[in-house]
Coordinates of C-alpha atoms in Angstrom, one line a residue:
X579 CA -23.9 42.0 65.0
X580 CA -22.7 43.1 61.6
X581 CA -21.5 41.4 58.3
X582 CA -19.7 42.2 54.9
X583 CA -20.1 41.5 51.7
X584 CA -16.4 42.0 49.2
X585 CA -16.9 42.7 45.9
X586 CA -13.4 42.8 43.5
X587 CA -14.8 43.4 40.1
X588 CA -12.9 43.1 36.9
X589 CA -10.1 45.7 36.4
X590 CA -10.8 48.4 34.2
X591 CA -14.6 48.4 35.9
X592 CA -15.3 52.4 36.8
X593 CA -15.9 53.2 40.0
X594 CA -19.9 54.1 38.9
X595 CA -20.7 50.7 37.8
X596 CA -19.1 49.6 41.1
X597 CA -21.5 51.9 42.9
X598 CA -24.5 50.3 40.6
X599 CA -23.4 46.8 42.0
X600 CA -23.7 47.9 45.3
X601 CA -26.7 49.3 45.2
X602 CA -28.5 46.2 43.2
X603 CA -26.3 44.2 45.9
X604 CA -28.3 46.2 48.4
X605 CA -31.8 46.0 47.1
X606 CA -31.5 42.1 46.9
X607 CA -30.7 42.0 50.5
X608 CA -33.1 45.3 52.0
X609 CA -36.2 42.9 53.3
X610 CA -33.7 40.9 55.4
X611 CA -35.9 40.8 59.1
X612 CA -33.0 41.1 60.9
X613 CA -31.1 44.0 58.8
X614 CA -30.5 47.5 60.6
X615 CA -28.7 49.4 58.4
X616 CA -26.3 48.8 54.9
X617 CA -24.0 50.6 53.9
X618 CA -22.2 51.2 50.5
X619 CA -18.5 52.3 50.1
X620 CA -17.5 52.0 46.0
X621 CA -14.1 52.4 45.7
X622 CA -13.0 52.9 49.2
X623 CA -12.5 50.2 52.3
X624 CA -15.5 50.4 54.9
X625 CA -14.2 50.8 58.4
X626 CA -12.4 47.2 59.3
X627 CA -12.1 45.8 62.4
X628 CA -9.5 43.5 63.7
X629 CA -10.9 40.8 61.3
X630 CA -10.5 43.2 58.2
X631 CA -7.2 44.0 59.4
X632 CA -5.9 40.8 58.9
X633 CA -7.1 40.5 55.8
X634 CA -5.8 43.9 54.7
X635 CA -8.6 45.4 53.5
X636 CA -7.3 48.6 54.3
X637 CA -5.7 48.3 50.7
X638 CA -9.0 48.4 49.1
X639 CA -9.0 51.3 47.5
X640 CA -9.2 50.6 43.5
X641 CA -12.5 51.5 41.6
X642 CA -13.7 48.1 40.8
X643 CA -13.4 46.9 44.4
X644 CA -16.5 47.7 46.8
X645 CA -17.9 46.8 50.0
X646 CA -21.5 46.4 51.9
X647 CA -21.3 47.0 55.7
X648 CA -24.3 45.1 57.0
X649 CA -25.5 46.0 60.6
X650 CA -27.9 43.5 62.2
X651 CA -30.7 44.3 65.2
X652 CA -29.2 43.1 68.5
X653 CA -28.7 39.6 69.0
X654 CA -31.7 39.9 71.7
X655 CA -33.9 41.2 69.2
X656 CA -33.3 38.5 66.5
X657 CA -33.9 34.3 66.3
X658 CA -32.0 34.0 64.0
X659 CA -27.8 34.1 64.3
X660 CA -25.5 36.1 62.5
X661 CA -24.0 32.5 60.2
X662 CA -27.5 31.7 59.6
X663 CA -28.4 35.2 58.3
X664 CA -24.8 35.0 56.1
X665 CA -26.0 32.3 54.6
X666 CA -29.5 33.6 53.5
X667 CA -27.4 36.7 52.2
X668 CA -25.0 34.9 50.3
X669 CA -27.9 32.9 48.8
X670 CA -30.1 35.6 48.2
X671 CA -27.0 37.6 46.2
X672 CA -25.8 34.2 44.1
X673 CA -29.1 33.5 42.9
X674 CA -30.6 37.1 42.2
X675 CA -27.2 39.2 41.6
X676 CA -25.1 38.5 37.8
X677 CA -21.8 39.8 37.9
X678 CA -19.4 40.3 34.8
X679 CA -17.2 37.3 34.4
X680 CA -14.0 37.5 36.2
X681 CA -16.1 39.1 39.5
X682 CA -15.3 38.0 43.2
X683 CA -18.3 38.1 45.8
X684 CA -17.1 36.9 49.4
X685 CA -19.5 37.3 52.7
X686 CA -17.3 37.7 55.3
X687 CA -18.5 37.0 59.0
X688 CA -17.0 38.2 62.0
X689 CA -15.2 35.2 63.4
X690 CA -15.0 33.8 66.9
X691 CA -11.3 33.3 67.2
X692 CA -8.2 35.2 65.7
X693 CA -9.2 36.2 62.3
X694 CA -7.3 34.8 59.3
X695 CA -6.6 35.6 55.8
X696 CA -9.5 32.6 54.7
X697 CA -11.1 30.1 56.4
X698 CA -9.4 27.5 53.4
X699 CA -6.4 28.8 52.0
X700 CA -3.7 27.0 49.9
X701 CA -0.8 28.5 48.7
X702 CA 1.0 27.5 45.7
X703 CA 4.8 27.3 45.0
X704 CA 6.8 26.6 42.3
X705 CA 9.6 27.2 39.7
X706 CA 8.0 30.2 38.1
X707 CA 5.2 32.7 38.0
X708 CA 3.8 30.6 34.9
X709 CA 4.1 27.3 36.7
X710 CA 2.4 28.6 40.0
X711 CA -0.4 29.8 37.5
X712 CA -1.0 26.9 35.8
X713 CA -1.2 24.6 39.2
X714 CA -3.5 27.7 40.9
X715 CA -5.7 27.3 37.9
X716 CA -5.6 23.4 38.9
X717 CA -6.3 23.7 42.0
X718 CA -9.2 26.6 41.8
X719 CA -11.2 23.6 39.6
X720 CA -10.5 21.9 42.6
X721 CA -12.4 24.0 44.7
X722 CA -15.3 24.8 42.9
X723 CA -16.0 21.1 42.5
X724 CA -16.4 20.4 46.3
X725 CA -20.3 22.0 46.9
X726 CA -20.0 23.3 50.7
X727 CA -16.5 25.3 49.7
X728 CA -17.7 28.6 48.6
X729 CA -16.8 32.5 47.8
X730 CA -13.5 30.2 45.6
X731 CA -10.8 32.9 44.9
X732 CA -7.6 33.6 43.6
X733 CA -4.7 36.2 43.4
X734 CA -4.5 35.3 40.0
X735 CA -6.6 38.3 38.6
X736 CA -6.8 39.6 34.9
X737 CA -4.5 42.8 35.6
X738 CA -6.3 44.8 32.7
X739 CA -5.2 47.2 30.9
X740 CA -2.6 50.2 31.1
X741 CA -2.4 53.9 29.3
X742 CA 1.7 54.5 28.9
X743 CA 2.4 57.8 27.2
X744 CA 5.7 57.6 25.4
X745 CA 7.6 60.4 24.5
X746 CA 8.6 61.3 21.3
X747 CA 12.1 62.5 20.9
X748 CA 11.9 63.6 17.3
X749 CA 9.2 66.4 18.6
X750 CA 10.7 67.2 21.7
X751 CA 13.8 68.2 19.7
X752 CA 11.9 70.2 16.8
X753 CA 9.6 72.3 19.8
X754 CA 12.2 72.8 22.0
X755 CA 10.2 70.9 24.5
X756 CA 12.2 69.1 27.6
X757 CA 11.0 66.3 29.0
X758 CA 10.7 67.4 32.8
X759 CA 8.2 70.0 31.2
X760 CA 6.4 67.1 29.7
X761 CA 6.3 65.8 33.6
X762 CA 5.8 68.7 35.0
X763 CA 2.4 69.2 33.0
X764 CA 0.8 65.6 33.4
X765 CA 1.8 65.6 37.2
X766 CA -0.3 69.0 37.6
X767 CA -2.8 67.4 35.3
X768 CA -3.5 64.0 36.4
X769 CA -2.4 64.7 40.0
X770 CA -3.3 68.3 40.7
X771 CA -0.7 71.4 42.2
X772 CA -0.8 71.9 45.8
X773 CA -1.4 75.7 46.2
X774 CA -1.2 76.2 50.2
X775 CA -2.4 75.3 53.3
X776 CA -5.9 75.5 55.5
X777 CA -5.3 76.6 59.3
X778 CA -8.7 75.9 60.3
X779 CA -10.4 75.3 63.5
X780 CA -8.3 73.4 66.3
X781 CA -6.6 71.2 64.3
X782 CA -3.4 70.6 64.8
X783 CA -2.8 69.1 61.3
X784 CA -3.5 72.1 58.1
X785 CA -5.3 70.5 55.6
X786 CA -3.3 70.9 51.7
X787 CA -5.3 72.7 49.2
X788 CA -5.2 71.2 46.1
X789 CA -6.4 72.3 42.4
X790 CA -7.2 69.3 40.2
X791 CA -9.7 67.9 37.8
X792 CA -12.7 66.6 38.1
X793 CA -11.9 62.4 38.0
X794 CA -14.7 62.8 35.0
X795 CA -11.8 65.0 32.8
X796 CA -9.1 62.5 33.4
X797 CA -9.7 59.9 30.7
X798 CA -7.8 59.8 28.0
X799 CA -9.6 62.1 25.4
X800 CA -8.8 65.0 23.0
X801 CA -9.3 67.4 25.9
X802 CA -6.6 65.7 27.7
X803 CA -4.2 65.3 25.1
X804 CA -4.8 69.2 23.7
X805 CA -3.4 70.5 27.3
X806 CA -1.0 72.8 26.6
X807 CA 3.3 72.2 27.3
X808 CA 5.7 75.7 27.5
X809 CA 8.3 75.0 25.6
X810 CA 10.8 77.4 23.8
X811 CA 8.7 78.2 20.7
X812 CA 5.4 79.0 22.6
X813 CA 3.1 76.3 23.9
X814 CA 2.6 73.1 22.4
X815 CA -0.5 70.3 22.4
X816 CA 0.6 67.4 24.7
X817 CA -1.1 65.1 22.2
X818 CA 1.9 66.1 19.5
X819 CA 4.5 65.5 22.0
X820 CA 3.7 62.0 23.3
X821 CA 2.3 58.6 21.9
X822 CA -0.7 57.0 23.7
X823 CA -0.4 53.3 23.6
X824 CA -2.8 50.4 25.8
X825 CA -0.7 47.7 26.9
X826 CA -1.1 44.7 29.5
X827 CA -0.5 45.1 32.3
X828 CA 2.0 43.6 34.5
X829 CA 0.1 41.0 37.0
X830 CA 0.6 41.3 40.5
X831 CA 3.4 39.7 42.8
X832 CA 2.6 37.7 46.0
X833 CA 4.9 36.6 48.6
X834 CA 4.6 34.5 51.4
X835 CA 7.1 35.0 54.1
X836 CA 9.6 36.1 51.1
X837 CA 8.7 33.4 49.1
X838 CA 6.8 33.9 45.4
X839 CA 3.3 31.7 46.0
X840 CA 0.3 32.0 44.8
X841 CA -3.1 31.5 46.9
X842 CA -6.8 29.8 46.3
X843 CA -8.9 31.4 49.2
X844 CA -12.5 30.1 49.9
X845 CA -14.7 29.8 52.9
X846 CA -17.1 27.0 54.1
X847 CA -21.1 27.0 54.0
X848 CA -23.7 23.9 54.1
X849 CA -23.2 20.9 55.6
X850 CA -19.5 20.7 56.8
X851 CA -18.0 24.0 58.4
X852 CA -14.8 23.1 60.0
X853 CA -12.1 23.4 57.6
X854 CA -10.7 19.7 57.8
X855 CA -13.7 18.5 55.7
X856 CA -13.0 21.1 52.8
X857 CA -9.3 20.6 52.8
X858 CA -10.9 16.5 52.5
X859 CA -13.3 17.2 49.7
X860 CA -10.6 19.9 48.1
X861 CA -7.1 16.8 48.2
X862 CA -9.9 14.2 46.6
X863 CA -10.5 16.8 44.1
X864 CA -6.9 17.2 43.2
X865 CA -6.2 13.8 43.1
X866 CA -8.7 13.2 40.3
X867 CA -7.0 16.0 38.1
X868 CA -4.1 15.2 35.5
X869 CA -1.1 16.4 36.8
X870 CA 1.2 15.2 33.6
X871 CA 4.2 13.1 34.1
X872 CA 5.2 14.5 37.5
X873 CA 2.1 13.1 39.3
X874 CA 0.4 15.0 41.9
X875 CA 2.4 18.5 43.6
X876 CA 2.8 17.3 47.2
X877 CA 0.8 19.1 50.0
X878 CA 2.2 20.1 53.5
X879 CA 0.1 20.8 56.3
X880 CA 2.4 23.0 58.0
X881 CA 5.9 24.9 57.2
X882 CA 6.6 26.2 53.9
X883 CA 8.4 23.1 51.2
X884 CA 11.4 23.8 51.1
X885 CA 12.1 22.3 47.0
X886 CA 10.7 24.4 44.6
X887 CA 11.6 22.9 41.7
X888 CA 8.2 21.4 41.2
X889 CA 4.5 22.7 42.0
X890 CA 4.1 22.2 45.5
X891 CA 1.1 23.0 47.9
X892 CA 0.7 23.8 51.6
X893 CA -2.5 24.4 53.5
X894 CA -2.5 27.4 56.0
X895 CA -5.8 29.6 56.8
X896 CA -8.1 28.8 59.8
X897 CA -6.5 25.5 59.7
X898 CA -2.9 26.9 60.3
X899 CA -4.7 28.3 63.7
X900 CA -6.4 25.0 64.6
X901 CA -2.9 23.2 64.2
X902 CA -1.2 25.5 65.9
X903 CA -3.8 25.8 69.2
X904 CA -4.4 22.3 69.7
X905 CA -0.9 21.2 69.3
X906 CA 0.1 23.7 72.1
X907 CA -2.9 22.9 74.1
X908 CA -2.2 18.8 73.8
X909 CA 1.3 19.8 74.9
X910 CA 0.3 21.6 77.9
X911 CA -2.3 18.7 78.6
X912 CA 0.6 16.0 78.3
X913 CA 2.8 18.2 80.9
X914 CA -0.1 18.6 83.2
X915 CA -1.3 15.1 83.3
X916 CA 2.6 14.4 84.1
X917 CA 2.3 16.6 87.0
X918 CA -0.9 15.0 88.3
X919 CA 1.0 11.7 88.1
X920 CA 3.9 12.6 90.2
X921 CA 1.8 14.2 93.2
X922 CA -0.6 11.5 93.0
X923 CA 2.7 9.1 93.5
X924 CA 4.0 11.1 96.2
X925 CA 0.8 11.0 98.1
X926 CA 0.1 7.0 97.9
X927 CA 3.9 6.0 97.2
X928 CA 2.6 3.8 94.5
X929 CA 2.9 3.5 91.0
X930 CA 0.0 1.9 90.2
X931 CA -2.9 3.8 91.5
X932 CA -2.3 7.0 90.0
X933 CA -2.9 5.5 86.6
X934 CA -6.4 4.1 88.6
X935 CA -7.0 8.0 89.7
X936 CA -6.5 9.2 86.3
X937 CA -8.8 6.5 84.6
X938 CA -11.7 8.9 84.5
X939 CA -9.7 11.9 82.1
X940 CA -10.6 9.6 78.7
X941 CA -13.9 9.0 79.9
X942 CA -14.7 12.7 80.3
X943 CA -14.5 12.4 76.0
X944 CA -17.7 9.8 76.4
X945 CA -20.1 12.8 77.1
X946 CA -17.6 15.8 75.3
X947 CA -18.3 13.6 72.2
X948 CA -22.0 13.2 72.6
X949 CA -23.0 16.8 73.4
X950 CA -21.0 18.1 70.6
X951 CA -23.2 15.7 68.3
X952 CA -26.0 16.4 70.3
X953 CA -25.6 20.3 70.0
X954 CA -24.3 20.2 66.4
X955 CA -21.2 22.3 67.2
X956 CA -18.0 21.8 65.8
X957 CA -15.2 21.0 68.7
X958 CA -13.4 24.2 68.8
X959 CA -10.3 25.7 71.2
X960 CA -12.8 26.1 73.7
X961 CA -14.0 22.8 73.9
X962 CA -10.3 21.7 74.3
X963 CA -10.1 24.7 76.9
X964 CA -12.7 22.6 78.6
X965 CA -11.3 18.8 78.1
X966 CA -8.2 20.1 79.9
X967 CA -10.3 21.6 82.8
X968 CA -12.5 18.9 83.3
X969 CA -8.8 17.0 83.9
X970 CA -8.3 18.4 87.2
X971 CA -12.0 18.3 88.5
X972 CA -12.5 14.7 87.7
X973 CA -9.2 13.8 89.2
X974 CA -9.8 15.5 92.3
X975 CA -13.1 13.4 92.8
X976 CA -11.0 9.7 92.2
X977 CA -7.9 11.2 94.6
X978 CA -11.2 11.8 97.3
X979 CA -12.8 8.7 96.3
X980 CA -8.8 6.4 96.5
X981 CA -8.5 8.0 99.6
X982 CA -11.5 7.6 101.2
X983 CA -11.1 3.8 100.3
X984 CA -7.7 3.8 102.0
X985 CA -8.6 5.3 105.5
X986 CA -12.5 3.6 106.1
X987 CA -11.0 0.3 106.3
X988 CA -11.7 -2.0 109.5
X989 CA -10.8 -4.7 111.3
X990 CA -11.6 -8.1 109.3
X991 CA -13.6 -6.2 106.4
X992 CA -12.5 -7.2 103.0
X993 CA -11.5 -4.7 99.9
X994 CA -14.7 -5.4 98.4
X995 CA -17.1 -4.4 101.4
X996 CA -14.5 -1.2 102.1
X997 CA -15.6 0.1 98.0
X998 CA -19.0 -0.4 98.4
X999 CA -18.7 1.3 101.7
X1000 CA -16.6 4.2 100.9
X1001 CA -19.0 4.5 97.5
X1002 CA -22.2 4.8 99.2
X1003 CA -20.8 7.6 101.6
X1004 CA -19.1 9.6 98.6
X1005 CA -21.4 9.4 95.7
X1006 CA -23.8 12.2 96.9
X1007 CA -20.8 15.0 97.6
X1008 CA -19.2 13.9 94.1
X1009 CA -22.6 14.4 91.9
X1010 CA -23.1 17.6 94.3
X1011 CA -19.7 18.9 93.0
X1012 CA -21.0 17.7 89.6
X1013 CA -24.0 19.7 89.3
X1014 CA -22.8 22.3 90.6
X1015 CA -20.1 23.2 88.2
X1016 CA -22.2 22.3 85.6
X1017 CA -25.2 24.6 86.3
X1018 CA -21.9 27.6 86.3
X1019 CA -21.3 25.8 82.6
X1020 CA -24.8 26.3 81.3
X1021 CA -25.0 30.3 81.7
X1022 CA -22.4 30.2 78.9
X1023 CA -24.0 27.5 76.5
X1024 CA -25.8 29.9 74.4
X1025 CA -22.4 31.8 73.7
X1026 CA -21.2 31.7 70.2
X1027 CA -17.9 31.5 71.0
X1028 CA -17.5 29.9 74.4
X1029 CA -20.0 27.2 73.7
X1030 CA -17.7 24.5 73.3
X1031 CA -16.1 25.1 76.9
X1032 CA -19.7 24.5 78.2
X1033 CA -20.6 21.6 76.3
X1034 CA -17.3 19.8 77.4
X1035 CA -18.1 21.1 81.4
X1036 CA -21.6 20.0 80.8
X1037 CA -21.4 16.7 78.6
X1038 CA -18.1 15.6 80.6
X1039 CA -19.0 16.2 84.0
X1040 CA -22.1 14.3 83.6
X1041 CA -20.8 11.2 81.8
X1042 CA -17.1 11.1 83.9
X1043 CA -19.2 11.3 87.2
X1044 CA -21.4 9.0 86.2
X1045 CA -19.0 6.5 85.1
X1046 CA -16.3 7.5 87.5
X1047 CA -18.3 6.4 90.9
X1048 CA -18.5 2.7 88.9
X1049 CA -15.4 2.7 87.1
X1050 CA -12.8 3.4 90.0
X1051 CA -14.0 1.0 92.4
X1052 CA -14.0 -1.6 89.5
X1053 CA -10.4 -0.9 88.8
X1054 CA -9.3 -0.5 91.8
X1055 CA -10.6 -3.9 93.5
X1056 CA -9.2 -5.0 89.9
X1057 CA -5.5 -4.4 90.8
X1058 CA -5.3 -5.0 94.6
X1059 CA -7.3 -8.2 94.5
X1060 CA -11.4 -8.7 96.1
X1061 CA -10.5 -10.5 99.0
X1062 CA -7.2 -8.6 100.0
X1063 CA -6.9 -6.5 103.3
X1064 CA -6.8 -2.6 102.4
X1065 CA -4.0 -0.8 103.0
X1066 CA -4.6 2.2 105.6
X1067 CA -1.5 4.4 104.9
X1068 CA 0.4 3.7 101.8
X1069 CA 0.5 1.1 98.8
X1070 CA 3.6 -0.4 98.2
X1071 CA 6.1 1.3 95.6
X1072 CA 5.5 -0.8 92.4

């Protein structure tokens, strides 16, 4: 029940006018119904959770960076859900807050799986820093042309400006100034002097006294540069000492896994929300740009390139974790249905019918399918959670439903009269089975994160036991023949 909205203003932005943007950030967003509480914090991180520290905001600590802690009323006590209410914040700040050029403004949702850097998040490589520049600027024109990829960011950010105080040597000389005296009196200026130590209360910890300016005294004014330096004919001004020059500064350095790369973050709001339809709409974009004579930077979907010579891209984020979960899922899935295989052999010493047992495991997708259109919910971990699940229920009804074929047969009845037989008699116990695991599944449907697992128990119960008391008798009769004699013990090895 609680959200965040990131603001990274433009370096060189004072930590007040980050406090103003908060507050008009606040005011925009105050008659929300379902709001509790918001809470500013200018020039400081807010208190991050396991989402935030992934995303390291614990860093955020610069003056131009800021943060709104947004509690909502119990889920019990609202209609509304914490995405929809993100996306009448986000819309209520982009159409009623303006921000200075060069601004970032991110709502940031609690997610229901392992938190990631960015739900879309392509990092850039290449020769250079200049290189990976140019291609980020590329590919962040990219992004902002696809309408359901918002919050589009960069760590390409406008480093601003730096103070550098340069020594002169031809003053030191003539005051008999040295230089660590220089140091010595900015450190105690800009920094403060450490005078002792607090023992107070039960702490175990003393708390450091420090004497230092106010942060309003530390600009760079007349006052500062008139601080007095001891040096061997008296005191001397700082300010005839020292040269004040602004200069660039240097821009920051990324790395990814020890690699120089640049990133384009975004997340996803509107009509698509899994992250395989941005990173659709976002490879159309860049195919449309002009890449010069190169052609297009290629893009990996997983594992870093490994040439650098030219721009390349590779897609990581929320879609790093999807790749990564399903693939070890479907690997699991493959082993298990293996498994299934080879018992089901052992117990009918035939080849043939444990590919008839396990007919019903694709079916299961007829209904997973549906109720995920149905529902409007994107097929998640959970939902493969429950594909894999519904494996082993569904094949447990065919092995009862094989079996039962096997062992009701009679003297001169045919195959065909032994199905119908054995399906009248088990139908009722396998939709009893059905039902009941499926009422279980529906306590859990209204769960934000576990609702895929119940609309796959749900939607795949129903259709596989629908289909399976038709479809296995079909196949069945199929491969041993209408008119042949049922076996009572064992098939023959195939």
């Amino acid at each position: 029940s609680e959200l965040q909205v990131v603001f990274d203003l433009p370096e060189g932005t004072s930590l007040e006018e980050t406090d103003r943007t908060l507050k008009r950030a606040g005011d925009l967003i105050a008659d929300v119904p379902e709001l509790a509480s918001v809470q500013a914090y200018a020039g400081t991180a807010a208190p991050f959770n396991f989402n935030g520290l992934v995303r390291h905001y614990f860093l955020r600590s610069s003056p131009n960076q800021g943060d709104l802690q947004v509690n909502l009323t119990p889920k019990a006590d609202r209609k509304r859900q914490s995405h929809q209410i993100a996306l009448d914040i986000r819309h209520r700040l982009d159409d009623g807050l303006k921000l200075p050029a060069g601004s970032a403004m991110k709502v940031i949702e609690v997610p229901p799986g392992p938190p990631v850097l960015s739900t879309l998040l392509l990092e850039v490589y290449g020769r250079d820093a200049a290189e990976r520049r140019a291609a980020t600027a590329k590919v962040r024109e990219a992004f902002g042309k696809v309408p359901f990829v918002v919050d589009v960011d960069d760590t390409i950010h406008d480093p601003g400006e730096r103070i550098r105080f340069r020594l002169n040597e031809a003053s030191l000389e003539w005051y008999g100034v040295t230089e660590q005296a220089v140091y010595d009196t900015m450190r105690a200026v800009l920094s403060g002097v450490p005078v002792g130590y607090s023992h107070r209360g039960a702490g175990v910890q003393p708390i450091e006294i420090v004497v230092r300016l106010p942060k309003s005294d530390l600009a760079v004014t007349e006052r500062l540069l008139s601080t007095p330096v001891p040096g061997a004919k008296g005191n001397v001004e700082l300010g005839d000492l020292v040269r004040v020059e602004r200069e660039k500064a240097s821009p920051s350095i990324f790395r990814r896994d020890g690699r120089p790369a640049e990133m384009v973050t975004a997340e996803l709001a509107g009509a698509y929300e899994a992250p395989i339809y941005g990173m659709l709409a976002v490879s159309d974009e860049l195919k449309k740009l002009d890449w010069g004579p190169n052609g297009e930077p290629p893009v990996s979907l997983h594992g870093q390139p490994e040439d650098e010579a030219h721009p390349s891209f590779l897609w990581d984020g929320e879609w790093e974790v999807t790749w990564v979960t399903f693939r070890d899922m479907g690997g699991a899935f493959g082993v298990a249905l293996v498994g299934i295989y080879l018992l089901v052999v052992a117990q009918f010493g035939s080849f043939r019918v444990p590919l008839v047992v396990l007919t019903p495991v694709p079916l299961t997708l007829v209904g997973i399918v549906f109720g995920h259109w149905l529902f409007g919910a994107p097929f998640t971990a959970t939902s493969m959670i429950g594909f894999i699940a519904l494996a082993g229920i569904i094949v447990r009804n065919s092995i009862l439903l094989v079996d039962f074929i096997r062992h009701a047969a009679k003297p001169g009845m045919t195959l065909r009269e032994v199905v119908l037989e054995a399906g009248a008699i088990r139908i009722k116990p396998i939709i009893l089975t059905a039902i009941a695991a499926m009422i279980g599944a529906a306590f859990i449907l209204a769960d934000p994160i576990f609702q895929g697992l119940a609309i796959s128990l749900l939607f795949g119960l129903a259709s596989s036991t629908a289909l399976t008391v038709l479809v296995i008798p079909a196949i069945y009769v199929a491969v041993r023949g209408p008119d042949s004699i049922p076996a009572r013990h064992a098939e023959e090895d195939e």
